PDB file of C-alpha atoms in Angstrom:
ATOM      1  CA  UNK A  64      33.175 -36.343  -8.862  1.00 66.00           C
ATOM      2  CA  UNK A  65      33.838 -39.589  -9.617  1.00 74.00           C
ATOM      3  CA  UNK A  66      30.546 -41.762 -10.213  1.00 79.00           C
ATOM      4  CA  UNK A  67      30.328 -45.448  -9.259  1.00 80.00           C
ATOM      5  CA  UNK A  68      29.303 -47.937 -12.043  1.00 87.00           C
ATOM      6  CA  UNK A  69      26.010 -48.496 -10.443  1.00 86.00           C
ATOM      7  CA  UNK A  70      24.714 -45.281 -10.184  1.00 89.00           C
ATOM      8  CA  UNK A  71      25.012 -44.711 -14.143  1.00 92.00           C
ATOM      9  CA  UNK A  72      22.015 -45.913 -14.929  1.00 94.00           C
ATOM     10  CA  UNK A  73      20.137 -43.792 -12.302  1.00 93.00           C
ATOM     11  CA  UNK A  74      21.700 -40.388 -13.292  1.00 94.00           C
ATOM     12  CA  UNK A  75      20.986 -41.290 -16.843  1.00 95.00           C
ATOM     13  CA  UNK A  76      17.385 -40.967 -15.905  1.00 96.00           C
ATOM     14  CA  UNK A  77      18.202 -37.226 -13.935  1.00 95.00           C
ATOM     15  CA  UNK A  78      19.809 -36.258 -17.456  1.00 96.00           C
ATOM     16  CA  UNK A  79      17.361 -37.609 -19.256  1.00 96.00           C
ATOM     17  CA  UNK A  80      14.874 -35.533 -16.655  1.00 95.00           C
ATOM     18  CA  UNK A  81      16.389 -32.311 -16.336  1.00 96.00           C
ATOM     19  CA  UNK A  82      16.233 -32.038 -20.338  1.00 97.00           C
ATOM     20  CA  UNK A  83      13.062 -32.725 -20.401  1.00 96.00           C
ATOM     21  CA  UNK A  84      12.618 -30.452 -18.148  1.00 96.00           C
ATOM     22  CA  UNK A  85      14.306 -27.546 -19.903  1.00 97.00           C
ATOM     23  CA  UNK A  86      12.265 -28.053 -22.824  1.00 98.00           C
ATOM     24  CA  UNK A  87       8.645 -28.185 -20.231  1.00 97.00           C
ATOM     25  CA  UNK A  88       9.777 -24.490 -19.838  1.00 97.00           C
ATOM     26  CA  UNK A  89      10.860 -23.859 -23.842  1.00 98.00           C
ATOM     27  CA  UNK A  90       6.899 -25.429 -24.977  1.00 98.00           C
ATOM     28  CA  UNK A  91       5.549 -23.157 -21.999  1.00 97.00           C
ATOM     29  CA  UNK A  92       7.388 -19.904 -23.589  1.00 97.00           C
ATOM     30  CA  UNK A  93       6.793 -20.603 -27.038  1.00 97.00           C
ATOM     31  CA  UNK A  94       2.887 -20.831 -26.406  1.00 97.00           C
ATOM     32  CA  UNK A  95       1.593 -18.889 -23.821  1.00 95.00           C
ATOM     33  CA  UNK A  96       1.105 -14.874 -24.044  1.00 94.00           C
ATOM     34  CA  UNK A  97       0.373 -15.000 -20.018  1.00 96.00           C
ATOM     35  CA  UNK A  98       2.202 -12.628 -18.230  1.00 96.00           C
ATOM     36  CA  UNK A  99       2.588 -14.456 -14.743  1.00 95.00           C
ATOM     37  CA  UNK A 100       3.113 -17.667 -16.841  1.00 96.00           C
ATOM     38  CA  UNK A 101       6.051 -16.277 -18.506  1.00 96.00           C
ATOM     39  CA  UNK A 102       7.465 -15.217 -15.454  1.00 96.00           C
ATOM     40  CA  UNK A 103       6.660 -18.261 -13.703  1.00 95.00           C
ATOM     41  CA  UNK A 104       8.682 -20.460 -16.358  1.00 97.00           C
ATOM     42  CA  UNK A 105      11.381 -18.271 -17.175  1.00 97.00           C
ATOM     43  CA  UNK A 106      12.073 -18.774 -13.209  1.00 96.00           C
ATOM     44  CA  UNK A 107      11.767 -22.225 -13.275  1.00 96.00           C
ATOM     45  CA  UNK A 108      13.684 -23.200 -16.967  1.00 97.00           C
ATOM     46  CA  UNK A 109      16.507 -21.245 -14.978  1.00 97.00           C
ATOM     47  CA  UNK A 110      16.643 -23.387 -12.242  1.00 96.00           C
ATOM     48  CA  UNK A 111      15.954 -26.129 -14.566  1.00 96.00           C
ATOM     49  CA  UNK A 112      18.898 -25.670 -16.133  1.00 96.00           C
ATOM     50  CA  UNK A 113      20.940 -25.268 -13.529  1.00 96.00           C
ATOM     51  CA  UNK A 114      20.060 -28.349 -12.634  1.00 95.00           C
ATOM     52  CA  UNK A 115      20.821 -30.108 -15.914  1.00 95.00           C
ATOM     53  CA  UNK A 116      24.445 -27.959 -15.977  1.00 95.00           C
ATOM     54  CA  UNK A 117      25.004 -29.662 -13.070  1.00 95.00           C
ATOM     55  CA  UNK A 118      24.389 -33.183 -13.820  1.00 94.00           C
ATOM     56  CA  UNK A 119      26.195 -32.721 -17.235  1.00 93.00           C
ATOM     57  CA  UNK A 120      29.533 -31.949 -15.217  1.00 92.00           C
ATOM     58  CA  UNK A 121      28.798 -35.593 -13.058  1.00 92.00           C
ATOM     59  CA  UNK A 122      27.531 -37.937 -16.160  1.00 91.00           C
ATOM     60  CA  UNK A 123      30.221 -38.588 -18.566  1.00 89.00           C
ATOM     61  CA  UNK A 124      29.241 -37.879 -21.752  1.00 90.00           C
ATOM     62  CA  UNK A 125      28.976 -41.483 -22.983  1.00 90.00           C
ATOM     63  CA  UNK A 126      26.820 -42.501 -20.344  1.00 92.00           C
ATOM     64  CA  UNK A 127      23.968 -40.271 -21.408  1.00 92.00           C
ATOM     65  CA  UNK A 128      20.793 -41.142 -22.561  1.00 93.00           C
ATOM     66  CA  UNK A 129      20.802 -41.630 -26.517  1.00 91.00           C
ATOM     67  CA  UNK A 130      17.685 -40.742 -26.746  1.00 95.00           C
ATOM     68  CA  UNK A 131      18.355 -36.811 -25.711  1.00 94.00           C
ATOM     69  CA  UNK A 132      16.146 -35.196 -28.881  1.00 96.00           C
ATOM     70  CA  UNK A 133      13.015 -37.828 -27.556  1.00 96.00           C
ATOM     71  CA  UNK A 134      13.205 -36.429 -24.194  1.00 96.00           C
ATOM     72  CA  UNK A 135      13.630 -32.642 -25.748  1.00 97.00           C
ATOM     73  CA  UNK A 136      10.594 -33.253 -27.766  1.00 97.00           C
ATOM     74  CA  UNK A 137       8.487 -34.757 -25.106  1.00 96.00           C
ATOM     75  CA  UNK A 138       9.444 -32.478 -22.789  1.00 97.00           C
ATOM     76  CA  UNK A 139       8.444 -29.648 -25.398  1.00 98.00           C
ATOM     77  CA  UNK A 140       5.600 -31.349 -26.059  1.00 97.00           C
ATOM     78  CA  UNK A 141       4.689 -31.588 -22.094  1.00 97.00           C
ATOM     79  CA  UNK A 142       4.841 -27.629 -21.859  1.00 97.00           C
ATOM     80  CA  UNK A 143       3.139 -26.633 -25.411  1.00 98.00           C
ATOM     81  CA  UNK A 144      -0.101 -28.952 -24.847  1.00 96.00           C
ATOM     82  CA  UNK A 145      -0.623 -27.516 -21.744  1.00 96.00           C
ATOM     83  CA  UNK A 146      -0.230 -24.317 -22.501  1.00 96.00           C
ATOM     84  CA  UNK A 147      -2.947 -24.151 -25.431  1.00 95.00           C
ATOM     85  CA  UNK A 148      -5.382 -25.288 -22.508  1.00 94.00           C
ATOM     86  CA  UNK A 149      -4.644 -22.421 -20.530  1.00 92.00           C
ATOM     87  CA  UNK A 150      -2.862 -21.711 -17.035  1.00 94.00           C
ATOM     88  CA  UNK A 151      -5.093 -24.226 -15.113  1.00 94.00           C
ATOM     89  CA  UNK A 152      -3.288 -27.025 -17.263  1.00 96.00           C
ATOM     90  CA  UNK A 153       0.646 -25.567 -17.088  1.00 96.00           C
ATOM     91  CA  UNK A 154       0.222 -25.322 -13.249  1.00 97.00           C
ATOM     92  CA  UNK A 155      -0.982 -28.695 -13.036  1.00 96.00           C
ATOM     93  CA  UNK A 156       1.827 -30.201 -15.626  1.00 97.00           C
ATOM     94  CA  UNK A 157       4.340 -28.666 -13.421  1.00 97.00           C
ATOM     95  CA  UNK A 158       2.726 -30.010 -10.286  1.00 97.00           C
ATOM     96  CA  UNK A 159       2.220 -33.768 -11.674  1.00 97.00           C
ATOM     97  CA  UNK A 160       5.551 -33.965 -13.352  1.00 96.00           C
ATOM     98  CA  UNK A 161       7.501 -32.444 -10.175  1.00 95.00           C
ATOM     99  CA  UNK A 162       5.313 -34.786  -7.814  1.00 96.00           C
ATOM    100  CA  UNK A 163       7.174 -37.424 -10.176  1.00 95.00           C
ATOM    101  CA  UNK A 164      10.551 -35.900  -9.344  1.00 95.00           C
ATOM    102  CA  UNK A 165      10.165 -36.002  -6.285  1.00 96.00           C
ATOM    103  CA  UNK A 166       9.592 -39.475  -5.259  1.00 95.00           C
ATOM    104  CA  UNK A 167      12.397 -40.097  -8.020  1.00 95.00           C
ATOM    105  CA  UNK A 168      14.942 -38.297  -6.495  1.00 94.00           C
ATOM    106  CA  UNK A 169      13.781 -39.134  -2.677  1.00 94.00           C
ATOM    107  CA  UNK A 170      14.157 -43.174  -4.142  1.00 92.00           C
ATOM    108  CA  UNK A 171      17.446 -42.420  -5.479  1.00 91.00           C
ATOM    109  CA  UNK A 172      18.804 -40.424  -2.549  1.00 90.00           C
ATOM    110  CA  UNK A 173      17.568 -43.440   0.139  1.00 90.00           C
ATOM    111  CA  UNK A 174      19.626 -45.587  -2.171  1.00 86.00           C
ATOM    112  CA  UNK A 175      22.592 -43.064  -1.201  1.00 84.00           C
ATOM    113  CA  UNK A 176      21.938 -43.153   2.295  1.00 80.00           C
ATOM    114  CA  UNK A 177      24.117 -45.228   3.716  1.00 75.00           C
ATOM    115  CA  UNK A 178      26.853 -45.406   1.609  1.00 74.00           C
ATOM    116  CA  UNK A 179      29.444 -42.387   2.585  1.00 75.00           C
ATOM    117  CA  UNK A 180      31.637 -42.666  -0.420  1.00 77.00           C
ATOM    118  CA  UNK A 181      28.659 -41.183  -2.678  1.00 82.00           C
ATOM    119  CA  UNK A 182      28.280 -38.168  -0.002  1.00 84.00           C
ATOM    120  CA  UNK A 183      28.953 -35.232  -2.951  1.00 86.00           C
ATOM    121  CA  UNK A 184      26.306 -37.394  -5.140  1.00 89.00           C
ATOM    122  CA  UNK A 185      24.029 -37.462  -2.303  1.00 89.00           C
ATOM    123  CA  UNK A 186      23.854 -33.801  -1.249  1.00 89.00           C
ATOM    124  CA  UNK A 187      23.617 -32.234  -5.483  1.00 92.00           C
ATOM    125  CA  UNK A 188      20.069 -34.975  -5.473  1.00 94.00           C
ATOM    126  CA  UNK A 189      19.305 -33.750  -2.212  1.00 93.00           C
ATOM    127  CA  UNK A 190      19.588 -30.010  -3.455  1.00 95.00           C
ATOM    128  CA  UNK A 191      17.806 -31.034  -6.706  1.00 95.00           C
ATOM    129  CA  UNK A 192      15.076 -32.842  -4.836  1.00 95.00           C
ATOM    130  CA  UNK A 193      14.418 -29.439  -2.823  1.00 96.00           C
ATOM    131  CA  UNK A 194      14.187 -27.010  -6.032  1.00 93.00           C
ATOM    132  CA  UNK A 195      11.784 -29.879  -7.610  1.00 94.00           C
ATOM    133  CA  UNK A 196       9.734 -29.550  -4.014  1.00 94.00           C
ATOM    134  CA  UNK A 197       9.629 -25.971  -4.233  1.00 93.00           C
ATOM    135  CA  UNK A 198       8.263 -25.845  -8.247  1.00 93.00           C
ATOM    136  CA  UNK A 199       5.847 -28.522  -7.190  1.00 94.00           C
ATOM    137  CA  UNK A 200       4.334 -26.168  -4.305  1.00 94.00           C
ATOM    138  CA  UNK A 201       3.820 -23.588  -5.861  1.00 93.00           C
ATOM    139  CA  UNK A 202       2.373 -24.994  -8.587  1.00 94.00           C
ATOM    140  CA  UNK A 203       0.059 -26.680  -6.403  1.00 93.00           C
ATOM    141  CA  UNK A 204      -1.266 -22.774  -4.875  1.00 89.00           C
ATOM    142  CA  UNK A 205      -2.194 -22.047  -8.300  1.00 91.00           C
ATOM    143  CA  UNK A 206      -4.201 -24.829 -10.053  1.00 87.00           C
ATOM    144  CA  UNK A 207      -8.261 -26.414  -9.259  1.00 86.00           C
ATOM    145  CA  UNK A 208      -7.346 -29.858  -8.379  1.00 86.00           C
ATOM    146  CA  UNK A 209     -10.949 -30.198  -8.561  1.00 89.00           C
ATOM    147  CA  UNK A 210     -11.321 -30.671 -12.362  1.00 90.00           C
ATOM    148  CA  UNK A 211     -11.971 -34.365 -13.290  1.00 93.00           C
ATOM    149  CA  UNK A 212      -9.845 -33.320 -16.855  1.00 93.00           C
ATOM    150  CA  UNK A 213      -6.893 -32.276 -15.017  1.00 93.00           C
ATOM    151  CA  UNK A 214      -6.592 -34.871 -12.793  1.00 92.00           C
ATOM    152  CA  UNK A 215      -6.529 -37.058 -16.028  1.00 94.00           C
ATOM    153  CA  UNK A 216      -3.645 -34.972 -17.599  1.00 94.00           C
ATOM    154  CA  UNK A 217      -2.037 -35.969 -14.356  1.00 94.00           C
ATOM    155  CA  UNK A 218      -2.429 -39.393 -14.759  1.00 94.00           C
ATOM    156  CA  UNK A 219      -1.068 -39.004 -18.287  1.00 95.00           C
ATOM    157  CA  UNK A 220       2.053 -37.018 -17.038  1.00 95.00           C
ATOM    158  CA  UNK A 221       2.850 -39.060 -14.452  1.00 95.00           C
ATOM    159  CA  UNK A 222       2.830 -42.023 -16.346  1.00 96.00           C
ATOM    160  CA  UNK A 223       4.333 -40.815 -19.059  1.00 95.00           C
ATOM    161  CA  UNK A 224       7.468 -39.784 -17.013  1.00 95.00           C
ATOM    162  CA  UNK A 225       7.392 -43.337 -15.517  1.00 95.00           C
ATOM    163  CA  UNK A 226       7.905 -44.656 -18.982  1.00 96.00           C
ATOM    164  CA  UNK A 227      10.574 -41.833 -20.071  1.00 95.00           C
ATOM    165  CA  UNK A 228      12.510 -43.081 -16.785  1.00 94.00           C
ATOM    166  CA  UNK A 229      12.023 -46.896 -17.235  1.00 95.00           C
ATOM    167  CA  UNK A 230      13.672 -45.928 -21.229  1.00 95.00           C
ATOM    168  CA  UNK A 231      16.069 -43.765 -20.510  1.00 94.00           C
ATOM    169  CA  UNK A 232      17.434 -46.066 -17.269  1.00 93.00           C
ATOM    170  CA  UNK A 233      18.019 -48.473 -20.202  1.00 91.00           C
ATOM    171  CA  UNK A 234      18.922 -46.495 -23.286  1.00 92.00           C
TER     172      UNK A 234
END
């Protein structure tokens, strides 16, 4: 697929994302005991990285982010915390950072729209964009929105992966 010069930037960010990602799922794992937890992200870091396969066969190599061990530590980081708080907390992460991804990807893929020579780009963020949907609803089923502290940690998530997207556009 070949990818046009102004769409580097962007897919830098999906890299940069999907690692993250991955390593959401790896901080989950490595703290939490929870049965349906560990089912949950060993689901999800599948799909996860899937996803990041898939963008590292569209982003040349030297068009990635060089910043790929902030983003894995972060996104460690982003799963571990949580995950000492208990299963309130991951659920929420999950739903807050895929909430993100969502409008990300939707932004990206309107920027797509009408350009036909990008169609192959198009349709992998458009199947992207609907596994990101999917982890953010169910998520959302499992999580008290309610708590005042959670809804912080979703302020902190979400702007958090603002500023890893804003870096990693650039770097």
């Amino acid at each position: 697929m070949n990818v046009p010069k102004y769409l580097i930037p962007h897919l830098r960010t999906d890299h940069a994302g999907e690692t993250g990602a991955v390593y959401i799922y790896k901080g989950i794992l490595f703290a939490s005991k929870n049965y349906d937890i560990i089912k949950f992200a060993k689901k999800h870091l599948k799909t996860e990285q899937s996803h990041l396969d898939k963008i590292n066969n569209v982003l040349p190599d030297s068009q990635k982010s060089s910043l790929l061990i902030i983003w894995k530590i972060f996104g460690f980081l982003t799963g571990f915390v949580p995950a000492l708080f208990g299963t309130n907390f991951i659920y929420a992460t999950i739903y807050y950072v895929e909430s993100f991804v969502e409008i990300h990807y939707k932004n990206q893929i309107f920027l797509l729209s009408n350009n036909k020579s990008n169609r192959e780009i198009k349709k992998l963020l458009c199947s992207l964009n609907h596994d990101e949907v999917n982890h953010k609803n169910e998520a959302l089923s499992k999580f008290d929105q309610s708590n005042p502290l959670i809804r912080l940690w979703g302020k902190i998530v979400m702007f958090g992966s603002k500023v890893a997207v804003y870096i990693s556009y650039k770097i």
